[in-house]
Amino acid sequence: MSTKSLFALNHELATAKNQVQFLESTLQVPFSEKLKAQQLFPLSVKPLEIFQVNVGKMCNQVCKHCHVDAGPDRREIMTRETMQLCLNALEKSGAHTVDLTGGAPEMNPDFRWFVEEISKLEKKIIVRCNLTIIVSNKKYHDLPDFFKKHKVEVVSSLPYYSSVKTDSQRGEGVFHKSVQALKMLNDAGYGKEKSGLILNLVYNPAGAFLPADQLALEREFKSKLKSNFDITFNNLFAITNLPVSRFLEYLERSGNYVSYMEKLINAYNPAAAENVMCRSTLSIGWDGYLYDCDFNQMLELKTGLPESKQHISAFDPELLQQRHIKTGQHCYGCTAGAGSSCGGTVA
Amino acid sequence: MKTYYNPDDLKKFGNISEFEPNLAKKFFDYYGDVFKEGALTAREKALIALAVSHTIQCPYCIDAYTQDTLEKGCDEAQVMEAVHVAAAIRGGASLVHGVQMMNKYKELSM
């Protein structure tokens, strides 16, 4: 398993431009055609609910499917100044939730400051924690208590309830460390009944196939994690892998790209298209630029706003409400089957 | 026809209705109902289907139900155990006829 990002390897698919070109050059039904067929094109936005802030690409893991191409060799992280701009914008917005993602967001030196400041604004905070960060270094061991203090909702990836599949996707030894971290979160009250501390897990397939039924998987994960490790959690979100960055590279390299895209296209669900999360989300990049979602961010597809309004420093909630979502072939990943979002299925 | 089996033909399974639509519809409706969540979970049914696929040695079915079991959240150990169940029954079915052979053998022997 490579321990370097595509960026560090200088891979052809490391650049957003090449990825978009690759995705758009294949002879498949354009995503916009599907939207047009149900009078959804161009895709409009709904009232803003979630500020999803990507605080940087730095990560302690190099997962094979990562759409961010995150890793220890990535240095792009959000500065405190940009975080302050996000806070200013957040106050002006009607968003009720701030979703912090990365990389490993906790590796940003201003992460804790940012959480504390968001907490003062009385917004719900979600942190997408990769689990292993908690046990990776002594300085992170108190993260469960820090999360608890600020009533942070923890959302963590765990592709399977055993080591083989988890480690094949996320790296050698990741499952064992994830179990340790989950136990620490449980000890702090996370995922425990009546604690009010929410611990949700994310399942995403370890390969070129679609996720199973979310409820059936949740049942299975709950039973296995409880009986094998005495671990409890609240909900499981089943997320489809989108053909972006490392997962796109994997599809291409393994010869699965065409059949995977066919699978996504054949599974297009109009109900899922209605409810895609980008319609009520604003995604903010480490450098403060605005996107419709984290995937568009990685493909460098900025919002359709005028150039002068594309940065968080020029945050204009009314103008944002008038925009149309930028879509492309990768969007099929969010509309297949029961749909997919950062909160699991949508249809 | 250059080969007897072509992976792309799996996608064309629905096309069998071209020659006889009524029976095809009945079959696919029945097929769809069989695999719905019932007294058995959809996952358990997918594992049974995978095992049967190996018994009847149907490459289309093996392709389809390997994907299906993966999509239902099965892991390597589970899918291989299902194949061993098929192999055990298939092997056992041969072996149990040994009793018939022994019966006949004894019948013919002094």
GROMACS .gro file of C-alpha atoms in nm:
model
  457
    1MET     CA    1   0.000   0.000   0.000
    2SER     CA    2   0.137   0.339  -0.100
    3THR     CA    3   0.216   0.572   0.185
    4LYS     CA    4   0.234   0.869  -0.047
    5SER     CA    5  -0.039   1.085  -0.193
    6LEU     CA    6  -0.097   1.100  -0.568
    7PHE     CA    7   0.024   1.458  -0.533
    8ALA     CA    8   0.359   1.346  -0.390
    9LEU     CA    9   0.388   1.074  -0.653
   10ASN     CA   10   0.329   1.337  -0.920
   11HIS     CA   11   0.057   1.112  -1.060
   12GLU     CA   12  -0.136   1.218  -1.367
   13LEU     CA   13  -0.464   1.203  -1.175
   14ALA     CA   14  -0.329   1.420  -0.892
   15THR     CA   15  -0.453   1.734  -1.063
   16ALA     CA   16  -0.819   1.830  -1.056
   17LYS     CA   17  -0.805   1.932  -1.420
   18ASN     CA   18  -0.695   1.586  -1.535
   19GLN     CA   19  -0.957   1.417  -1.320
   20VAL     CA   20  -1.237   1.629  -1.463
   21GLN     CA   21  -1.108   1.570  -1.814
   22PHE     CA   22  -1.097   1.194  -1.750
   23LEU     CA   23  -1.450   1.189  -1.607
   24GLU     CA   24  -1.602   1.401  -1.879
   25SER     CA   25  -1.425   1.229  -2.169
   26THR     CA   26  -1.589   0.891  -2.125
   27LEU     CA   27  -1.888   0.806  -2.342
   28GLN     CA   28  -2.157   0.780  -2.082
   29VAL     CA   29  -2.492   0.950  -2.023
   30PRO     CA   30  -2.413   1.303  -1.903
   31PHE     CA   31  -2.533   1.360  -1.547
   32SER     CA   32  -2.707   1.679  -1.659
   33GLU     CA   33  -2.928   1.472  -1.895
   34LYS     CA   34  -3.059   1.272  -1.601
   35LEU     CA   35  -3.139   1.591  -1.412
   36LYS     CA   36  -3.305   1.743  -1.717
   37ALA     CA   37  -3.531   1.439  -1.750
   38GLN     CA   38  -3.681   1.520  -1.411
   39GLN     CA   39  -3.676   1.899  -1.453
   40LEU     CA   40  -3.400   1.938  -1.195
   41PHE     CA   41  -3.143   2.100  -1.420
   42PRO     CA   42  -2.983   2.335  -1.339
   43LEU     CA   43  -2.982   2.211  -0.984
   44SER     CA   44  -3.101   2.483  -0.748
   45VAL     CA   45  -3.017   2.517  -0.381
   46LYS     CA   46  -3.237   2.480  -0.074
   47PRO     CA   47  -3.198   2.686   0.245
   48LEU     CA   48  -2.844   2.658   0.379
   49GLU     CA   49  -2.814   2.415   0.668
   50ILE     CA   50  -2.455   2.297   0.682
   51PHE     CA   51  -2.121   2.472   0.666
   52GLN     CA   52  -1.874   2.202   0.572
   53VAL     CA   53  -1.526   2.329   0.637
   54ASN     CA   54  -1.226   2.137   0.511
   55VAL     CA   55  -0.949   2.253   0.742
   56GLY     CA   56  -0.673   2.083   0.546
   57LYS     CA   57  -0.537   1.790   0.354
   58MET     CA   58  -0.289   1.682   0.619
   59CYS     CA   59  -0.365   1.336   0.754
   60ASN     CA   60  -0.193   1.056   0.944
   61GLN     CA   61  -0.342   0.798   0.705
   62VAL     CA   62  -0.320   0.738   0.332
   63CYS     CA   63  -0.647   0.560   0.253
   64LYS     CA   64  -0.677   0.401  -0.088
   65HIS     CA   65  -1.016   0.554  -0.163
   66CYS     CA   66  -0.952   0.907  -0.031
   67HIS     CA   67  -1.114   1.171  -0.252
   68VAL     CA   68  -0.902   1.440  -0.086
   69ASP     CA   69  -0.570   1.268  -0.166
   70ALA     CA   70  -0.485   1.345   0.195
   71GLY     CA   71  -0.179   1.218   0.376
   72PRO     CA   72   0.119   1.302   0.592
   73ASP     CA   73   0.291   1.460   0.291
   74ARG     CA   74   0.015   1.718   0.234
   75ARG     CA   75   0.083   2.058   0.382
   76GLU     CA   76  -0.227   2.255   0.277
   77ILE     CA   77  -0.410   2.357   0.593
   78MET     CA   78  -0.648   2.636   0.686
   79THR     CA   79  -0.500   2.932   0.872
   80ARG     CA   80  -0.658   3.089   1.181
   81GLU     CA   81  -0.730   3.401   0.971
   82THR     CA   82  -0.938   3.197   0.726
   83MET     CA   83  -1.110   3.023   1.017
   84GLN     CA   84  -1.202   3.367   1.152
   85LEU     CA   85  -1.352   3.454   0.813
   86CYS     CA   86  -1.555   3.131   0.834
   87LEU     CA   87  -1.678   3.231   1.179
   88ASN     CA   88  -1.779   3.576   1.053
   89ALA     CA   89  -1.968   3.417   0.766
   90LEU     CA   90  -2.124   3.158   0.990
   91GLU     CA   91  -2.276   3.430   1.206
   92LYS     CA   92  -2.438   3.585   0.899
   93SER     CA   93  -2.563   3.253   0.764
   94GLY     CA   94  -2.868   3.056   0.866
   95ALA     CA   95  -2.667   2.734   0.891
   96HIS     CA   96  -2.734   2.530   1.204
   97THR     CA   97  -2.442   2.289   1.169
   98VAL     CA   98  -2.069   2.310   1.110
   99ASP     CA   99  -1.915   1.994   0.969
  100LEU     CA  100  -1.537   1.984   1.009
  101THR     CA  101  -1.344   1.760   0.778
  102GLY     CA  102  -0.999   1.713   0.629
  103GLY     CA  103  -0.755   1.523   0.609
  104ALA     CA  104  -0.749   1.465   0.978
  105PRO     CA  105  -0.898   1.796   1.096
  106GLU     CA  106  -0.747   1.751   1.442
  107MET     CA  107  -0.396   1.787   1.293
  108ASN     CA  108  -0.459   2.151   1.211
  109PRO     CA  109  -0.286   2.341   1.495
  110ASP     CA  110  -0.584   2.578   1.522
  111PHE     CA  111  -0.845   2.303   1.523
  112ARG     CA  112  -0.927   2.327   1.893
  113TRP     CA  113  -0.946   2.705   1.883
  114PHE     CA  114  -1.182   2.682   1.589
  115VAL     CA  115  -1.410   2.431   1.765
  116GLU     CA  116  -1.419   2.652   2.076
  117GLU     CA  117  -1.515   2.957   1.870
  118ILE     CA  118  -1.787   2.769   1.678
  119SER     CA  119  -1.915   2.640   2.007
  120LYS     CA  120  -1.965   3.000   2.127
  121LEU     CA  121  -2.195   3.055   1.828
  122GLU     CA  122  -2.412   2.768   1.954
  123LYS     CA  123  -2.398   2.574   1.631
  124LYS     CA  124  -2.402   2.198   1.616
  125ILE     CA  125  -2.050   2.074   1.545
  126ILE     CA  126  -1.964   1.757   1.356
  127VAL     CA  127  -1.605   1.636   1.338
  128ARG     CA  128  -1.510   1.374   1.083
  129CYS     CA  129  -1.253   1.191   1.292
  130ASN     CA  130  -1.057   0.906   1.136
  131LEU     CA  131  -1.024   0.743   1.484
  132THR     CA  132  -0.656   0.650   1.457
  133ILE     CA  133  -0.555   1.013   1.512
  134ILE     CA  134  -0.676   0.976   1.874
  135VAL     CA  135  -0.419   0.706   1.948
  136SER     CA  136  -0.148   0.826   1.710
  137ASN     CA  137   0.019   1.062   1.955
  138LYS     CA  138  -0.013   1.148   2.323
  139LYS     CA  139  -0.123   1.502   2.238
  140TYR     CA  140  -0.442   1.364   2.083
  141HIS     CA  141  -0.534   1.120   2.360
  142ASP     CA  142  -0.765   1.375   2.525
  143LEU     CA  143  -0.967   1.435   2.207
  144PRO     CA  144  -1.268   1.233   2.335
  145ASP     CA  145  -1.287   1.465   2.639
  146PHE     CA  146  -1.239   1.772   2.422
  147PHE     CA  147  -1.518   1.657   2.191
  148LYS     CA  148  -1.738   1.587   2.493
  149LYS     CA  149  -1.679   1.933   2.637
  150HIS     CA  150  -1.807   2.095   2.319
  151LYS     CA  151  -2.080   1.835   2.253
  152VAL     CA  152  -1.920   1.758   1.921
  153GLU     CA  153  -2.089   1.487   1.713
  154VAL     CA  154  -1.819   1.243   1.607
  155VAL     CA  155  -1.846   1.077   1.267
  156SER     CA  156  -1.585   0.813   1.199
  157SER     CA  157  -1.499   0.589   0.908
  158LEU     CA  158  -1.490   0.218   0.972
  159PRO     CA  159  -1.527   0.024   0.648
  160TYR     CA  160  -1.577  -0.308   0.825
  161TYR     CA  161  -1.603  -0.470   1.165
  162SER     CA  162  -1.290  -0.679   1.109
  163SER     CA  163  -0.933  -0.602   1.020
  164VAL     CA  164  -0.893  -0.751   0.670
  165LYS     CA  165  -1.127  -0.517   0.484
  166THR     CA  166  -1.055  -0.215   0.703
  167ASP     CA  167  -0.679  -0.243   0.671
  168SER     CA  168  -0.696  -0.314   0.297
  169GLN     CA  169  -0.860   0.023   0.247
  170ARG     CA  170  -0.716   0.237   0.525
  171GLY     CA  171  -0.372   0.088   0.593
  172GLU     CA  172  -0.199  -0.179   0.797
  173GLY     CA  173  -0.301  -0.181   1.162
  174VAL     CA  174  -0.577   0.078   1.120
  175PHE     CA  175  -0.853  -0.154   1.240
  176HIS     CA  176  -0.677  -0.234   1.567
  177LYS     CA  177  -0.609   0.135   1.636
  178SER     CA  178  -0.966   0.225   1.541
  179VAL     CA  179  -1.098  -0.023   1.796
  180GLN     CA  180  -0.875   0.133   2.063
  181ALA     CA  181  -1.004   0.479   1.973
  182LEU     CA  182  -1.367   0.366   1.970
  183LYS     CA  183  -1.321   0.225   2.318
  184MET     CA  184  -1.181   0.559   2.434
  185LEU     CA  185  -1.481   0.738   2.283
  186ASN     CA  186  -1.718   0.491   2.449
  187ASP     CA  187  -1.539   0.545   2.781
  188ALA     CA  188  -1.603   0.919   2.746
  189GLY     CA  189  -1.972   0.841   2.698
  190TYR     CA  190  -1.982   0.855   2.317
  191GLY     CA  191  -2.227   0.616   2.156
  192LYS     CA  192  -2.379   0.533   2.494
  193GLU     CA  193  -2.752   0.549   2.553
  194LYS     CA  194  -2.882   0.866   2.718
  195SER     CA  195  -2.537   1.030   2.718
  196GLY     CA  196  -2.640   1.272   2.443
  197LEU     CA  197  -2.294   1.218   2.292
  198ILE     CA  198  -2.331   1.102   1.936
  199LEU     CA  199  -2.087   0.863   1.772
  200ASN     CA  200  -2.178   0.770   1.416
  201LEU     CA  201  -1.981   0.537   1.193
  202VAL     CA  202  -1.932   0.557   0.820
  203TYR     CA  203  -1.925   0.248   0.603
  204ASN     CA  204  -1.796   0.275   0.251
  205PRO     CA  205  -1.725  -0.021   0.025
  206ALA     CA  206  -1.367  -0.148   0.012
  207GLY     CA  207  -1.373  -0.184  -0.365
  208ALA     CA  208  -1.561  -0.119  -0.689
  209PHE     CA  209  -1.910  -0.197  -0.567
  210LEU     CA  210  -2.204  -0.015  -0.414
  211PRO     CA  211  -2.283  -0.008  -0.042
  212ALA     CA  212  -2.535  -0.243   0.112
  213ASP     CA  213  -2.864  -0.139   0.263
  214GLN     CA  214  -2.778   0.105   0.541
  215LEU     CA  215  -3.008  -0.042   0.806
  216ALA     CA  216  -2.900  -0.400   0.741
  217LEU     CA  217  -2.535  -0.296   0.767
  218GLU     CA  218  -2.600  -0.100   1.085
  219ARG     CA  219  -2.763  -0.407   1.239
  220GLU     CA  220  -2.463  -0.621   1.144
  221PHE     CA  221  -2.203  -0.367   1.264
  222LYS     CA  222  -2.382  -0.313   1.595
  223SER     CA  223  -2.404  -0.682   1.667
  224LYS     CA  224  -2.043  -0.764   1.568
  225LEU     CA  225  -1.877  -0.463   1.732
  226LYS     CA  226  -2.071  -0.529   2.054
  227SER     CA  227  -2.004  -0.902   2.071
  228ASN     CA  228  -1.642  -0.891   1.952
  229PHE     CA  229  -1.518  -0.569   2.113
  230ASP     CA  230  -1.793  -0.442   2.345
  231ILE     CA  231  -1.817  -0.125   2.134
  232THR     CA  232  -2.139   0.070   2.089
  233PHE     CA  233  -2.231   0.351   1.851
  234ASN     CA  234  -2.540   0.542   1.739
  235ASN     CA  235  -2.592   0.523   1.363
  236LEU     CA  236  -2.412   0.387   1.064
  237PHE     CA  237  -2.399   0.589   0.744
  238ALA     CA  238  -2.350   0.396   0.421
  239ILE     CA  239  -2.160   0.611   0.174
  240THR     CA  240  -2.086   0.541  -0.191
  241ASN     CA  241  -1.730   0.596  -0.313
  242LEU     CA  242  -1.720   0.873  -0.569
  243PRO     CA  243  -1.488   0.848  -0.870
  244VAL     CA  244  -1.261   1.126  -0.750
  245SER     CA  245  -0.886   1.133  -0.677
  246ARG     CA  246  -0.749   0.808  -0.530
  247PHE     CA  247  -1.068   0.611  -0.582
  248LEU     CA  248  -1.075   0.724  -0.943
  249GLU     CA  249  -0.711   0.622  -0.979
  250TYR     CA  250  -0.793   0.281  -0.827
  251LEU     CA  251  -1.087   0.233  -1.067
  252GLU     CA  252  -0.875   0.323  -1.364
  253ARG     CA  253  -0.577   0.110  -1.259
  254SER     CA  254  -0.786  -0.196  -1.172
  255GLY     CA  255  -0.988  -0.185  -1.495
  256ASN     CA  256  -1.310  -0.126  -1.301
  257TYR     CA  257  -1.380   0.231  -1.410
  258VAL     CA  258  -1.629   0.167  -1.693
  259SER     CA  259  -1.829  -0.101  -1.511
  260TYR     CA  260  -1.837   0.105  -1.189
  261MET     CA  261  -1.969   0.410  -1.373
  262GLU     CA  262  -2.226   0.192  -1.548
  263LYS     CA  263  -2.333   0.061  -1.212
  264LEU     CA  264  -2.374   0.413  -1.074
  265ILE     CA  265  -2.563   0.530  -1.381
  266ASN     CA  266  -2.794   0.227  -1.388
  267ALA     CA  267  -2.868   0.280  -1.021
  268TYR     CA  268  -2.958   0.649  -1.069
  269ASN     CA  269  -3.242   0.728  -0.833
  270PRO     CA  270  -3.449   1.042  -0.902
  271ALA     CA  271  -3.552   1.061  -0.537
  272ALA     CA  272  -3.188   1.066  -0.431
  273ALA     CA  273  -3.118   1.341  -0.686
  274GLU     CA  274  -3.390   1.555  -0.526
  275ASN     CA  275  -3.222   1.523  -0.187
  276VAL     CA  276  -2.851   1.550  -0.262
  277MET     CA  277  -2.673   1.720   0.025
  278CYS     CA  278  -2.503   1.987  -0.185
  279ARG     CA  279  -2.840   2.162  -0.213
  280SER     CA  280  -2.827   2.260   0.154
  281THR     CA  281  -2.452   2.266   0.213
  282LEU     CA  282  -2.172   2.511   0.157
  283SER     CA  283  -1.826   2.363   0.132
  284ILE     CA  284  -1.527   2.577   0.223
  285GLY     CA  285  -1.176   2.482   0.121
  286TRP     CA  286  -0.859   2.515   0.330
  287ASP     CA  287  -0.778   2.836   0.144
  288GLY     CA  288  -1.125   2.984   0.197
  289TYR     CA  289  -1.271   2.926  -0.148
  290LEU     CA  290  -1.633   2.821  -0.176
  291TYR     CA  291  -1.769   2.504  -0.335
  292ASP     CA  292  -2.100   2.321  -0.355
  293CYS     CA  293  -1.957   2.009  -0.190
  294ASP     CA  294  -1.632   1.851  -0.075
  295PHE     CA  295  -1.604   1.650  -0.399
  296ASN     CA  296  -1.638   1.961  -0.614
  297GLN     CA  297  -1.377   2.115  -0.389
  298MET     CA  298  -1.130   1.838  -0.470
  299LEU     CA  299  -1.211   1.875  -0.840
  300GLU     CA  300  -1.160   2.252  -0.800
  301LEU     CA  301  -1.509   2.322  -0.934
  302LYS     CA  302  -1.583   2.648  -0.752
  303THR     CA  303  -1.938   2.772  -0.706
  304GLY     CA  304  -2.088   2.948  -1.006
  305LEU     CA  305  -2.069   3.284  -0.829
  306PRO     CA  306  -1.883   3.578  -0.984
  307GLU     CA  307  -1.504   3.559  -0.926
  308SER     CA  308  -1.512   3.835  -0.663
  309LYS     CA  309  -1.766   3.639  -0.456
  310GLN     CA  310  -1.600   3.301  -0.459
  311HIS     CA  311  -1.407   3.342  -0.135
  312ILE     CA  312  -1.537   3.322   0.221
  313SER     CA  313  -1.414   3.679   0.277
  314ALA     CA  314  -1.690   3.791   0.037
  315PHE     CA  315  -1.957   3.566   0.187
  316ASP     CA  316  -2.296   3.678   0.060
  317PRO     CA  317  -2.576   3.453   0.188
  318GLU     CA  318  -2.842   3.597  -0.042
  319LEU     CA  319  -2.632   3.558  -0.354
  320LEU     CA  320  -2.541   3.203  -0.253
  321GLN     CA  321  -2.908   3.113  -0.232
  322GLN     CA  322  -2.952   3.210  -0.595
  323ARG     CA  323  -2.673   2.992  -0.729
  324HIS     CA  324  -2.699   2.666  -0.919
  325ILE     CA  325  -2.497   2.363  -0.819
  326LYS     CA  326  -2.208   2.268  -1.045
  327THR     CA  327  -2.254   1.908  -1.149
  328GLY     CA  328  -2.052   1.650  -1.340
  329GLN     CA  329  -2.015   1.276  -1.397
  330HIS     CA  330  -1.884   1.225  -1.042
  331CYS     CA  331  -2.229   1.331  -0.912
  332TYR     CA  332  -2.365   0.989  -1.009
  333GLY     CA  333  -2.200   0.868  -0.689
  334CYS     CA  334  -2.448   1.063  -0.478
  335THR     CA  335  -2.758   0.960  -0.672
  336ALA     CA  336  -2.707   0.584  -0.701
  337GLY     CA  337  -2.942   0.350  -0.518
  338ALA     CA  338  -3.051   0.491  -0.187
  339GLY     CA  339  -2.830   0.794  -0.255
  340SER     CA  340  -2.524   0.902  -0.065
  341SER     CA  341  -2.425   1.198   0.145
  342CYS     CA  342  -2.195   1.272   0.438
  343GLY     CA  343  -2.491   1.165   0.652
  344GLY     CA  344  -2.552   0.840   0.465
  345THR     CA  345  -2.844   0.756   0.239
  346VAL     CA  346  -3.085   1.028   0.125
  347ALA     CA  347  -3.371   0.837  -0.041
  348MET     CA  348  -2.047  -1.662  -3.183
  349LYS     CA  349  -1.678  -1.683  -3.095
  350THR     CA  350  -1.707  -1.789  -2.733
  351TYR     CA  351  -1.982  -1.964  -2.541
  352TYR     CA  352  -1.965  -1.717  -2.253
  353ASN     CA  353  -1.932  -1.339  -2.278
  354PRO     CA  354  -1.933  -1.127  -1.957
  355ASP     CA  355  -2.131  -0.855  -2.138
  356ASP     CA  356  -2.417  -1.101  -2.193
  357LEU     CA  357  -2.497  -1.084  -1.822
  358LYS     CA  358  -2.620  -0.726  -1.871
  359LYS     CA  359  -2.848  -0.852  -2.148
  360PHE     CA  360  -3.029  -1.106  -1.931
  361GLY     CA  361  -3.345  -0.894  -1.948
  362ASN     CA  362  -3.339  -0.923  -2.327
  363ILE     CA  363  -3.467  -1.280  -2.311
  364SER     CA  364  -3.813  -1.117  -2.309
  365GLU     CA  365  -3.755  -1.033  -2.675
  366PHE     CA  366  -3.854  -1.383  -2.787
  367GLU     CA  367  -4.117  -1.457  -2.524
  368PRO     CA  368  -4.225  -1.156  -2.315
  369ASN     CA  369  -4.498  -1.314  -2.101
  370LEU     CA  370  -4.294  -1.596  -1.954
  371ALA     CA  371  -3.997  -1.364  -1.912
  372LYS     CA  372  -4.209  -1.119  -1.713
  373LYS     CA  373  -4.339  -1.398  -1.493
  374PHE     CA  374  -3.986  -1.522  -1.434
  375PHE     CA  375  -3.839  -1.179  -1.348
  376ASP     CA  376  -4.131  -1.090  -1.121
  377TYR     CA  377  -4.086  -1.419  -0.940
  378TYR     CA  378  -3.707  -1.371  -0.928
  379GLY     CA  379  -3.748  -1.024  -0.780
  380ASP     CA  380  -3.987  -1.149  -0.514
  381VAL     CA  381  -3.763  -1.441  -0.418
  382PHE     CA  382  -3.474  -1.211  -0.337
  383LYS     CA  383  -3.673  -0.962  -0.129
  384GLU     CA  384  -3.607  -0.944   0.244
  385GLY     CA  385  -3.833  -1.205   0.402
  386ALA     CA  386  -3.793  -1.477   0.662
  387LEU     CA  387  -3.434  -1.476   0.537
  388THR     CA  388  -3.243  -1.151   0.502
  389ALA     CA  389  -3.143  -1.030   0.155
  390ARG     CA  390  -2.785  -1.094   0.263
  391GLU     CA  391  -2.852  -1.457   0.357
  392LYS     CA  392  -3.028  -1.508   0.024
  393ALA     CA  393  -2.732  -1.361  -0.163
  394LEU     CA  394  -2.499  -1.609   0.010
  395ILE     CA  395  -2.729  -1.900  -0.078
  396ALA     CA  396  -2.737  -1.776  -0.438
  397LEU     CA  397  -2.358  -1.759  -0.443
  398ALA     CA  398  -2.330  -2.115  -0.316
  399VAL     CA  399  -2.584  -2.242  -0.571
  400SER     CA  400  -2.399  -2.052  -0.846
  401HIS     CA  401  -2.095  -2.265  -0.771
  402THR     CA  402  -2.295  -2.585  -0.763
  403ILE     CA  403  -2.443  -2.519  -1.105
  404GLN     CA  404  -2.111  -2.364  -1.216
  405CYS     CA  405  -2.276  -2.070  -1.386
  406PRO     CA  406  -2.016  -1.798  -1.464
  407TYR     CA  407  -2.285  -1.532  -1.498
  408CYS     CA  408  -2.427  -1.620  -1.158
  409ILE     CA  409  -2.082  -1.630  -0.995
  410ASP     CA  410  -2.008  -1.284  -1.137
  411ALA     CA  411  -2.345  -1.145  -1.029
  412TYR     CA  412  -2.355  -1.294  -0.680
  413THR     CA  413  -1.993  -1.221  -0.594
  414GLN     CA  414  -2.080  -0.857  -0.656
  415ASP     CA  415  -2.410  -0.890  -0.476
  416THR     CA  416  -2.260  -1.046  -0.163
  417LEU     CA  417  -1.994  -0.773  -0.156
  418GLU     CA  418  -2.266  -0.513  -0.187
  419LYS     CA  419  -2.455  -0.681   0.094
  420GLY     CA  420  -2.149  -0.639   0.319
  421CYS     CA  421  -2.007  -0.993   0.315
  422ASP     CA  422  -1.636  -1.047   0.361
  423GLU     CA  423  -1.386  -1.298   0.221
  424ALA     CA  424  -1.440  -1.553   0.495
  425GLN     CA  425  -1.818  -1.550   0.450
  426VAL     CA  426  -1.820  -1.588   0.072
  427MET     CA  427  -1.562  -1.867   0.085
  428GLU     CA  428  -1.756  -2.052   0.354
  429ALA     CA  429  -2.061  -2.034   0.128
  430VAL     CA  430  -1.860  -2.191  -0.157
  431HIS     CA  431  -1.740  -2.466   0.080
  432VAL     CA  432  -2.100  -2.538   0.174
  433ALA     CA  433  -2.172  -2.586  -0.196
  434ALA     CA  434  -1.862  -2.803  -0.238
  435ALA     CA  435  -1.943  -3.011   0.069
  436ILE     CA  436  -2.297  -3.080  -0.047
  437ARG     CA  437  -2.180  -3.150  -0.397
  438GLY     CA  438  -1.900  -3.378  -0.277
  439GLY     CA  439  -2.129  -3.534  -0.019
  440ALA     CA  440  -2.388  -3.602  -0.285
  441SER     CA  441  -2.132  -3.808  -0.476
  442LEU     CA  442  -2.006  -3.979  -0.169
  443VAL     CA  443  -2.343  -4.072  -0.025
  444HIS     CA  444  -2.406  -4.271  -0.341
  445GLY     CA  445  -2.124  -4.487  -0.216
  446VAL     CA  446  -2.387  -4.646   0.007
  447GLN     CA  447  -2.580  -4.743  -0.303
  448MET     CA  448  -2.260  -4.880  -0.452
  449MET     CA  449  -2.189  -5.074  -0.135
  450ASN     CA  450  -2.544  -5.213  -0.131
  451LYS     CA  451  -2.504  -5.333  -0.487
  452TYR     CA  452  -2.155  -5.460  -0.421
  453LYS     CA  453  -2.273  -5.667  -0.127
  454GLU     CA  454  -2.574  -5.788  -0.318
  455LEU     CA  455  -2.351  -5.925  -0.589
  456SER     CA  456  -2.081  -6.062  -0.366
  457MET     CA  457  -2.063  -6.392  -0.186
   0.00000   0.00000   0.00000
